[in-house]
Amino acid sequence: MKVAVLGATGYTGMMLLRFLRLHNGVDTVIPVSSSAAGKRVSEVDRALFSSLDNKLSLTDGCYVDLDTAFSLRPDFVFSALPHLASAIACARFLEHGKVVDLSADFRLKDAAVFENVYGEEHPFPELLSDAVYGLAEWNKERIKEASLVANPGCYPTASLLPLLPLIKEGIIAANVSINALSGISGAGKSAKVSSLFAERTENMSPYLPGRSHRHLPEIAQELREVSEDADPVFTPHLVPLKQGMLVTTVAYLMRDVSDKDIADCYMDYYGESPWIRIRHPELVETRWVRGSNYCDISFKNEGDRLIIFSAIDNLIKGASGQAIENMNIMNGFPETEGLLPAFEV
Amino acid sequence: MKVAVLGATGYTGMMLLRFLRLHNGVDTVIPVSSSAAGKRVSEVDRALFSSLDNKLSLTDGCYVDLDTAFSLRPDFVFSALPHLASAIACARFLEHGKVVDLSADFRLKDAAVFENVYGEEHPFPELLSDAVYGLAEWNKERIKEASLVANPGCYPTASLLPLLPLIKEGIIAANVSINALSGISGAGKSAKVSSLFAERTENMSPYLPGRSHRHLPEIAQELREVSEDADPVFTPHLVPLKQGMLVTTVAYLMRDVSDKDIADCYMDYYGESPWIRIRHPELVETRWVRGSNYCDISFKNEGDRLIIFSAIDNLIKGASGQAIENMNIMNGFPETEGLLPAFEV
Amino acid sequence: MKVAVLGATGYTGMMLLRFLRLHNGVDTVIPVSSSAAGKRVSEVDRALFSSLDNKLSLTDGCYVDLDTAFSLRPDFVFSALPHLASAIACARFLEHGKVVDLSADFRLKDAAVFENVYGEEHPFPELLSDAVYGLAEWNKERIKEASLVANPGCYPTASLLPLLPLIKEGIIAANVSINALSGISGAGKSAKVSSLFAERTENMSPYLPGRSHRHLPEIAQELREVSEDADPVFTPHLVPLKQGMLVTTVAYLMRDVSDKDIADCYMDYYGESPWIRIRHPELVETRWVRGSNYCDISFKNEGDRLIIFSAIDNLIKGASGQAIENMNIMNGFPETEGLLPAFEV
Amino acid sequence: MKVAVLGATGYTGMMLLRFLRLHNGVDTVIPVSSSAAGKRVSEVDRALFSSLDNKLSLTDGCYVDLDTAFSLRPDFVFSALPHLASAIACARFLEHGKVVDLSADFRLKDAAVFENVYGEEHPFPELLSDAVYGLAEWNKERIKEASLVANPGCYPTASLLPLLPLIKEGIIAANVSINALSGISGAGKSAKVSSLFAERTENMSPYLPGRSHRHLPEIAQELREVSEDADPVFTPHLVPLKQGMLVTTVAYLMRDVSDKDIADCYMDYYGESPWIRIRHPELVETRWVRGSNYCDISFKNEGDRLIIFSAIDNLIKGASGQAIENMNIMNGFPETEGLLPAFEV
């Protein structure tokens, strides 16, 4: 398989190239970047420098620009471009093959909502209904058939995976209050004062609380697929670590359930999924998922309220790892192909 | 004034000694520690070594044991001893002077609740009704008259200050869902694998969620003072910073209020308090309070739910700083005496 | 005294404003910034927001531009402007009063060396001989008489203080090999990818080693004042902390000396200095100086080689704190006025 | 191959178990721990919990004690036991198969030096001459033939790899001054106040400088193999990161050499080694090696002095990774088998 990665110099693109090196179903990788076109990948990603790894040649070619990449007719494309630019590129590459879009462009089903949230008209509203929301373990059957998969945001991934089964089964009310903590790599590799080491270490802060963050409409949309009453609030916080996301949600229980009922509900939906681990009665820690594609889930049943925990690596399950997982599902590879287990002590 | 600090070698005791050096109302400081008796303070607290600061002599005497301290008849005592040991020492020193207890021993009013939470019978139940809960800005009038003040826990301090006015005024419902983040110094200076740098950096995790943590009954007790329906859940998390605590609470609004109504409510209660800052519409960041006795408060009004933020330094407003503030109130000093402003960039 | 701070929005300027609030010899503070002119200080420095500190009014005026500041005829000026811009401003304000320049513009005595290092002709070479190198404890007598003090760089401060006495007394050879570690705030508050949290946490790296860094000629110049053979190499490294600098220098011993000889040499030069602490036989830790103006010094005598340690807070003794100390010396205030002791546990 | 890991619950043992899961030449893994005997590996190493990884069964058996492990007759043994206990266990298991000892017990060739450094008589001095010092890329030919390999310390690994070729070829003098920075995981998983998060974050400090650290005799011994004049000093420092080691060595050049001469010298020795990367003219960063078995090397030629840099992950190339590499060499597997490339962005 010939795979292109659009926008291959950011954290997400760098991670995608690394996973593709490990992937046994991929023969050719085309790194695409307008700013870095002509440079070798290992000139930009200095961790890859001069490795003698057998598959380095796969990815240590030169970056090419979008037109060149298009002319190479890749079978499969990941887009890690900024939004709007991503939609345009995805639409184009769909002519040749399947696409996973890691931007927000195809996540929202309603073009009016998109325009409201992102402040611009959607360039390809007609594609919105074809795109499948790539929450891998939840939408697996639809992802198998999809040509265009919208890779979920990091916050929606960690928020939705533990909530959807419980809301669908009527165990919890859908007016959930979600509290999320993210490592700083989630802000990407762009130079901003607010992302400087000296501004973020020994510091933590909430931002865009309640219904202000762009990921809230995405979360709400997916919750409404299982409950028309869904009315989440969502408050993200920045905490001083590099990779890691922890979501703590408080929900009201709709009926009297035991811990076993809840655990069984999760196992019904995720028992066969290699990348979801139900840790109950243990809680979660982000180091146990760092570097891996795991989403760890746990909960505390307080009778009236259920407190629900999930942990992911925001750069992996929250971006590049889930994108590889979606590629695996779309192409019949094992879900774990190309991805790493947890390695952090 | 002659002041003794019991348990003066932990983080809280070290901080108390430092603040007392800066305090203009204090003539003599007696550092008390059984394990360090006979050593100089600057042998243990290596940051204080050989300072030529004028007031160093105040605190760079030798640690003495409890009996020696008692024989010196201090006018004022801070106890940072472990619980139970603290109650016994406080009861004894109350003979000579006023006491601020930084342990949990006099926070809970009901001896049966204490026994349930801490697993042992309270040694001085008859003192519980005399002790004043030292939430400085909330209980100021009662603290002025008190001989024994129970310094609040760090989590209750940060949780209660923003909630009490709004619940008392009927603005929010009292079944609040509190989410708290704490720096690792909150676990104290004892050697535990779970507090090692290599276990906590690049990691975050919840612990003792819902109604499991010992600070929950303390929070619930104080909320019930203003609303008999109070029914909080409380979930603490550890995040990788040294000093800092951030509390995010979701509460249901009881009536239609504007942002101005909420801000006005806070100003009614805290407008004269030098250590509380209402930051709305800006949110909070823990670095703005690090090293200081501030509690910064803000909120986001979502119409149905109110999301409430507070930030403190867990070692200062959450422990030693509020204790000094209580001493100031009990003795008629200015509330800011001996305490530092924010200095972290 | 009326004091202006030029370039008052960066980390150094913010710290200067805070120290000036605490300083008993200062009546009026003029914060100067072209980019922030018209804004209140507390709008930019959010840690200062709404404090009721008595002296807040001193610094919570509005930023003014350079011309306005000049028209206010300050008695004393700190310049934290970028180099070259700083020289021009300093030359102008010298008409009214004394100046401490925190840029590199007046540190190098030889205009040709300046041009070589900074790539541009020096705008006021005639002022170079008047300027006193503001290494406070070393040049105190000359600083007392100076109108223009060049505040040393952070690396030179930490490197020179422990080396100068030993080289001057012929104890160590002057071809020292200096290894320095700096926290990330040393890179300032400008938005650069290389200073992002996600690039610096869990990472360390050397940069500009040997004779490449701009601080090397500054170190060499001052060492040559005491030994014409001085020939240092200097290798800085970035490590993931916010504030802190640790310098480890290896020097060859010129003669047989005991540990006591070395400690005595230090005490001869620094025994009266409140901000230098000779910790031997204990080594140094940067947390013991964090937030303070201390320079802690220690050493290990290996018979042939001496390993010398020094620790400072790069933002304080390495910048704003030493600048305040220089102001104190230039104006007859106590050296400790306006500055804080160590407070980090 | 049937492989036992003695002392499998510390950071090193945990890492060994993880690498062995990925290793294609290993059929059976025996985790050995007296304290955890009877527990499943995934009970102790919570990152491994419930993975569906095909090879999990390999390592998610139960820990057994030493006697049980011995009765299972493993073909290959890694010992991560404390020193002395390790020597005794290694001697025993050598009856059945080959051994890599990760303790310090077989590193020093001279039993008298061992006794002097470690304070106790060596229990098996007769094995010292058989043991091969497992600096993988330097001693490869001897490691191939060895039954007992002494895995080098983390500091010696990072210090020696860049020095040995240059000293052997007479390019630099052997009285090198080594400065080393280590992440805190190097202190292991034991509960010590000095390794607490609150003691190490925002802090850095040297320890055991000059000729005080136990790794100095190990470094000196190996340097003396190539130069009888070898006389290193070595100063380690703790810096606040989890995994990473950076060594900066200053050496005097013995003759006039170009950068190309130095790079060529390195390529002569290490050009075929997959785990050593000569980065010159770029310097090194520890994040580029984090999680991998790489040792990155660079240098700056200052004419008189050469400044030499090396970076490793202290837990991997400095311990478990090099141990796996040694197993690979001893058994004819590819040097990269079971080990991971760099993955940190």
PDB file of N, CA and C in Angstrom, chain D residues 60-112:
ATOM      1  N   ASP D  60       3.057 -12.376  31.280  1.00  0.00           N
ATOM      2  CA  ASP D  60       2.057 -12.190  32.309  1.00  0.00           C
ATOM      3  C   ASP D  60       1.771 -13.468  33.074  1.00  0.00           C
ATOM      4  N   GLY D  61       2.798 -14.215  33.220  1.00  0.00           N
ATOM      5  CA  GLY D  61       2.684 -15.310  34.167  1.00  0.00           C
ATOM      6  C   GLY D  61       2.871 -14.745  35.556  1.00  0.00           C
ATOM      7  N   CYS D  62       2.988 -15.624  36.519  1.00  0.00           N
ATOM      8  CA  CYS D  62       3.216 -15.180  37.889  1.00  0.00           C
ATOM      9  C   CYS D  62       4.704 -15.097  38.168  1.00  0.00           C
ATOM     10  N   TYR D  63       5.077 -14.128  38.999  1.00  0.00           N
ATOM     11  CA  TYR D  63       6.435 -14.088  39.510  1.00  0.00           C
ATOM     12  C   TYR D  63       6.699 -15.362  40.291  1.00  0.00           C
ATOM     13  N   VAL D  64       7.911 -15.861  40.183  1.00  0.00           N
ATOM     14  CA  VAL D  64       8.313 -16.996  41.014  1.00  0.00           C
ATOM     15  C   VAL D  64       9.524 -16.587  41.836  1.00  0.00           C
ATOM     16  N   ASP D  65       9.836 -17.407  42.864  1.00  0.00           N
ATOM     17  CA  ASP D  65      11.022 -17.069  43.655  1.00  0.00           C
ATOM     18  C   ASP D  65      12.267 -17.650  42.994  1.00  0.00           C
ATOM     19  N   LEU D  66      13.432 -17.361  43.544  1.00  0.00           N
ATOM     20  CA  LEU D  66      14.688 -17.749  42.909  1.00  0.00           C
ATOM     21  C   LEU D  66      14.820 -19.262  42.764  1.00  0.00           C
ATOM     22  N   ASP D  67      14.409 -20.000  43.793  1.00  0.00           N
ATOM     23  CA  ASP D  67      14.568 -21.452  43.717  1.00  0.00           C
ATOM     24  C   ASP D  67      13.703 -22.047  42.619  1.00  0.00           C
ATOM     25  N   THR D  68      12.483 -21.580  42.543  1.00  0.00           N
ATOM     26  CA  THR D  68      11.606 -22.067  41.481  1.00  0.00           C
ATOM     27  C   THR D  68      12.193 -21.735  40.115  1.00  0.00           C
ATOM     28  N   ALA D  69      12.683 -20.503  39.977  1.00  0.00           N
ATOM     29  CA  ALA D  69      13.281 -20.104  38.707  1.00  0.00           C
ATOM     30  C   ALA D  69      14.450 -21.020  38.362  1.00  0.00           C
ATOM     31  N   PHE D  70      15.255 -21.333  39.354  1.00  0.00           N
ATOM     32  CA  PHE D  70      16.415 -22.184  39.114  1.00  0.00           C
ATOM     33  C   PHE D  70      15.963 -23.567  38.630  1.00  0.00           C
ATOM     34  N   SER D  71      14.891 -24.074  39.254  1.00  0.00           N
ATOM     35  CA  SER D  71      14.419 -25.415  38.886  1.00  0.00           C
ATOM     36  C   SER D  71      13.849 -25.453  37.475  1.00  0.00           C
ATOM     37  N   LEU D  72      13.506 -24.279  36.931  1.00  0.00           N
ATOM     38  CA  LEU D  72      12.962 -24.221  35.568  1.00  0.00           C
ATOM     39  C   LEU D  72      14.075 -24.192  34.517  1.00  0.00           C
ATOM     40  N   ARG D  73      15.333 -24.157  34.975  1.00  0.00           N
ATOM     41  CA  ARG D  73      16.508 -24.247  34.113  1.00  0.00           C
ATOM     42  C   ARG D  73      16.475 -23.290  32.916  1.00  0.00           C
ATOM     43  N   PRO D  74      16.441 -21.995  33.176  1.00  0.00           N
ATOM     44  CA  PRO D  74      16.423 -21.055  32.057  1.00  0.00           C
ATOM     45  C   PRO D  74      17.716 -21.094  31.241  1.00  0.00           C
ATOM     46  N   ASP D  75      17.573 -20.869  29.933  1.00  0.00           N
ATOM     47  CA  ASP D  75      18.749 -20.821  29.040  1.00  0.00           C
ATOM     48  C   ASP D  75      19.525 -19.527  29.209  1.00  0.00           C
ATOM     49  N   PHE D  76      18.808 -18.503  29.657  1.00  0.00           N
ATOM     50  CA  PHE D  76      19.425 -17.188  29.704  1.00  0.00           C
ATOM     51  C   PHE D  76      18.840 -16.429  30.890  1.00  0.00           C
ATOM     52  N   VAL D  77      19.704 -15.702  31.600  1.00  0.00           N
ATOM     53  CA  VAL D  77      19.251 -15.010  32.806  1.00  0.00           C
ATOM     54  C   VAL D  77      19.723 -13.558  32.804  1.00  0.00           C
ATOM     55  N   PHE D  78      18.807 -12.672  33.100  1.00  0.00           N
ATOM     56  CA  PHE D  78      19.155 -11.274  33.418  1.00  0.00           C
ATOM     57  C   PHE D  78      19.024 -11.112  34.922  1.00  0.00           C
ATOM     58  N   SER D  79      20.045 -10.546  35.555  1.00  0.00           N
ATOM     59  CA  SER D  79      19.898 -10.260  36.977  1.00  0.00           C
ATOM     60  C   SER D  79      19.855  -8.765  37.223  1.00  0.00           C
ATOM     61  N   ALA D  80      18.715  -8.306  37.751  1.00  0.00           N
ATOM     62  CA  ALA D  80      18.582  -6.910  38.164  1.00  0.00           C
ATOM     63  C   ALA D  80      18.454  -6.844  39.687  1.00  0.00           C
ATOM     64  N   LEU D  81      19.109  -7.802  40.346  1.00  0.00           N
ATOM     65  CA  LEU D  81      19.101  -7.832  41.815  1.00  0.00           C
ATOM     66  C   LEU D  81      20.084  -6.787  42.373  1.00  0.00           C
ATOM     67  N   PRO D  82      19.961  -6.473  43.658  1.00  0.00           N
ATOM     68  CA  PRO D  82      20.929  -5.574  44.298  1.00  0.00           C
ATOM     69  C   PRO D  82      22.321  -6.219  44.301  1.00  0.00           C
ATOM     70  N   HIS D  83      23.345  -5.400  44.415  1.00  0.00           N
ATOM     71  CA  HIS D  83      24.683  -5.982  44.332  1.00  0.00           C
ATOM     72  C   HIS D  83      24.925  -6.943  45.508  1.00  0.00           C
ATOM     73  N   LEU D  84      25.853  -7.825  45.330  1.00  0.00           N
ATOM     74  CA  LEU D  84      26.134  -8.970  46.200  1.00  0.00           C
ATOM     75  C   LEU D  84      25.066 -10.056  46.060  1.00  0.00           C
ATOM     76  N   ALA D  85      23.801  -9.734  46.318  1.00  0.00           N
ATOM     77  CA  ALA D  85      22.749 -10.717  46.037  1.00  0.00           C
ATOM     78  C   ALA D  85      22.811 -11.133  44.577  1.00  0.00           C
ATOM     79  N   SER D  86      23.148 -10.190  43.726  1.00  0.00           N
ATOM     80  CA  SER D  86      23.205 -10.486  42.303  1.00  0.00           C
ATOM     81  C   SER D  86      24.361 -11.432  41.996  1.00  0.00           C
ATOM     82  N   ALA D  87      25.529 -11.182  42.561  1.00  0.00           N
ATOM     83  CA  ALA D  87      26.683 -12.054  42.293  1.00  0.00           C
ATOM     84  C   ALA D  87      26.370 -13.493  42.659  1.00  0.00           C
ATOM     85  N   ILE D  88      25.737 -13.656  43.801  1.00  0.00           N
ATOM     86  CA  ILE D  88      25.425 -15.016  44.268  1.00  0.00           C
ATOM     87  C   ILE D  88      24.448 -15.705  43.313  1.00  0.00           C
ATOM     88  N   ALA D  89      23.424 -14.979  42.900  1.00  0.00           N
ATOM     89  CA  ALA D  89      22.448 -15.562  41.978  1.00  0.00           C
ATOM     90  C   ALA D  89      23.084 -15.849  40.618  1.00  0.00           C
ATOM     91  N   CYS D  90      23.901 -14.940  40.122  1.00  0.00           N
ATOM     92  CA  CYS D  90      24.525 -15.146  38.810  1.00  0.00           C
ATOM     93  C   CYS D  90      25.401 -16.394  38.822  1.00  0.00           C
ATOM     94  N   ALA D  91      26.188 -16.539  39.879  1.00  0.00           N
ATOM     95  CA  ALA D  91      27.071 -17.709  39.964  1.00  0.00           C
ATOM     96  C   ALA D  91      26.254 -18.996  39.883  1.00  0.00           C
ATOM     97  N   ARG D  92      25.103 -18.991  40.523  1.00  0.00           N
ATOM     98  CA  ARG D  92      24.252 -20.177  40.541  1.00  0.00           C
ATOM     99  C   ARG D  92      23.663 -20.477  39.153  1.00  0.00           C
ATOM    100  N   PHE D  93      23.108 -19.452  38.535  1.00  0.00           N
ATOM    101  CA  PHE D  93      22.426 -19.673  37.260  1.00  0.00           C
ATOM    102  C   PHE D  93      23.390 -19.952  36.111  1.00  0.00           C
ATOM    103  N   LEU D  94      24.667 -19.601  36.280  1.00  0.00           N
ATOM    104  CA  LEU D  94      25.648 -19.902  35.236  1.00  0.00           C
ATOM    105  C   LEU D  94      25.771 -21.417  34.996  1.00  0.00           C
ATOM    106  N   GLU D  95      25.318 -22.207  35.929  1.00  0.00           N
ATOM    107  CA  GLU D  95      25.329 -23.650  35.712  1.00  0.00           C
ATOM    108  C   GLU D  95      24.465 -24.057  34.525  1.00  0.00           C
ATOM    109  N   HIS D  96      23.365 -23.332  34.364  1.00  0.00           N
ATOM    110  CA  HIS D  96      22.403 -23.711  33.322  1.00  0.00           C
ATOM    111  C   HIS D  96      22.598 -22.954  32.022  1.00  0.00           C
ATOM    112  N   GLY D  97      23.029 -21.719  32.103  1.00  0.00           N
ATOM    113  CA  GLY D  97      23.024 -20.956  30.859  1.00  0.00           C
ATOM    114  C   GLY D  97      23.829 -19.683  30.997  1.00  0.00           C
ATOM    115  N   LYS D  98      23.621 -18.795  30.054  1.00  0.00           N
ATOM    116  CA  LYS D  98      24.371 -17.546  30.045  1.00  0.00           C
ATOM    117  C   LYS D  98      23.672 -16.504  30.917  1.00  0.00           C
ATOM    118  N   VAL D  99      24.459 -15.530  31.346  1.00  0.00           N
ATOM    119  CA  VAL D  99      23.939 -14.544  32.291  1.00  0.00           C
ATOM    120  C   VAL D  99      24.397 -13.142  31.916  1.00  0.00           C
ATOM    121  N   VAL D 100      23.454 -12.184  31.950  1.00  0.00           N
ATOM    122  CA  VAL D 100      23.809 -10.763  31.934  1.00  0.00           C
ATOM    123  C   VAL D 100      23.468 -10.204  33.305  1.00  0.00           C
ATOM    124  N   ASP D 101      24.483  -9.704  33.989  1.00  0.00           N
ATOM    125  CA  ASP D 101      24.282  -9.142  35.329  1.00  0.00           C
ATOM    126  C   ASP D 101      24.185  -7.621  35.225  1.00  0.00           C
ATOM    127  N   LEU D 102      23.044  -7.067  35.596  1.00  0.00           N
ATOM    128  CA  LEU D 102      22.880  -5.612  35.529  1.00  0.00           C
ATOM    129  C   LEU D 102      23.350  -4.908  36.793  1.00  0.00           C
ATOM    130  N   SER D 103      23.739  -5.659  37.794  1.00  0.00           N
ATOM    131  CA  SER D 103      24.305  -5.022  38.993  1.00  0.00           C
ATOM    132  C   SER D 103      25.767  -4.666  38.745  1.00  0.00           C
ATOM    133  N   ALA D 104      26.414  -4.126  39.756  1.00  0.00           N
ATOM    134  CA  ALA D 104      27.812  -3.717  39.616  1.00  0.00           C
ATOM    135  C   ALA D 104      28.788  -4.846  39.930  1.00  0.00           C
ATOM    136  N   ASP D 105      28.278  -6.066  40.207  1.00  0.00           N
ATOM    137  CA  ASP D 105      29.135  -7.073  40.836  1.00  0.00           C
ATOM    138  C   ASP D 105      30.281  -7.595  39.986  1.00  0.00           C
ATOM    139  N   PHE D 106      30.118  -7.604  38.677  1.00  0.00           N
ATOM    140  CA  PHE D 106      31.203  -8.161  37.852  1.00  0.00           C
ATOM    141  C   PHE D 106      31.825  -7.116  36.935  1.00  0.00           C
ATOM    142  N   ARG D 107      31.607  -5.868  37.227  1.00  0.00           N
ATOM    143  CA  ARG D 107      32.165  -4.822  36.362  1.00  0.00           C
ATOM    144  C   ARG D 107      33.630  -4.545  36.661  1.00  0.00           C
ATOM    145  N   LEU D 108      33.965  -4.518  37.941  1.00  0.00           N
ATOM    146  CA  LEU D 108      35.351  -4.201  38.321  1.00  0.00           C
ATOM    147  C   LEU D 108      36.174  -5.483  38.301  1.00  0.00           C
ATOM    148  N   LYS D 109      37.321  -5.419  37.657  1.00  0.00           N
ATOM    149  CA  LYS D 109      38.132  -6.626  37.467  1.00  0.00           C
ATOM    150  C   LYS D 109      38.924  -7.005  38.711  1.00  0.00           C
ATOM    151  N   ASP D 110      39.151  -6.032  39.557  1.00  0.00           N
ATOM    152  CA  ASP D 110      40.039  -6.235  40.706  1.00  0.00           C
ATOM    153  C   ASP D 110      39.192  -6.329  41.978  1.00  0.00           C
ATOM    154  N   ALA D 111      39.243  -7.490  42.613  1.00  0.00           N
ATOM    155  CA  ALA D 111      38.408  -7.718  43.797  1.00  0.00           C
ATOM    156  C   ALA D 111      38.718  -6.724  44.913  1.00  0.00           C
ATOM    157  N   ALA D 112      39.955  -6.271  44.967  1.00  0.00           N
ATOM    158  CA  ALA D 112      40.321  -5.303  46.010  1.00  0.00           C
ATOM    159  C   ALA D 112      39.651  -3.955  45.749  1.00  0.00           C
TER     160      ALA D 112
END
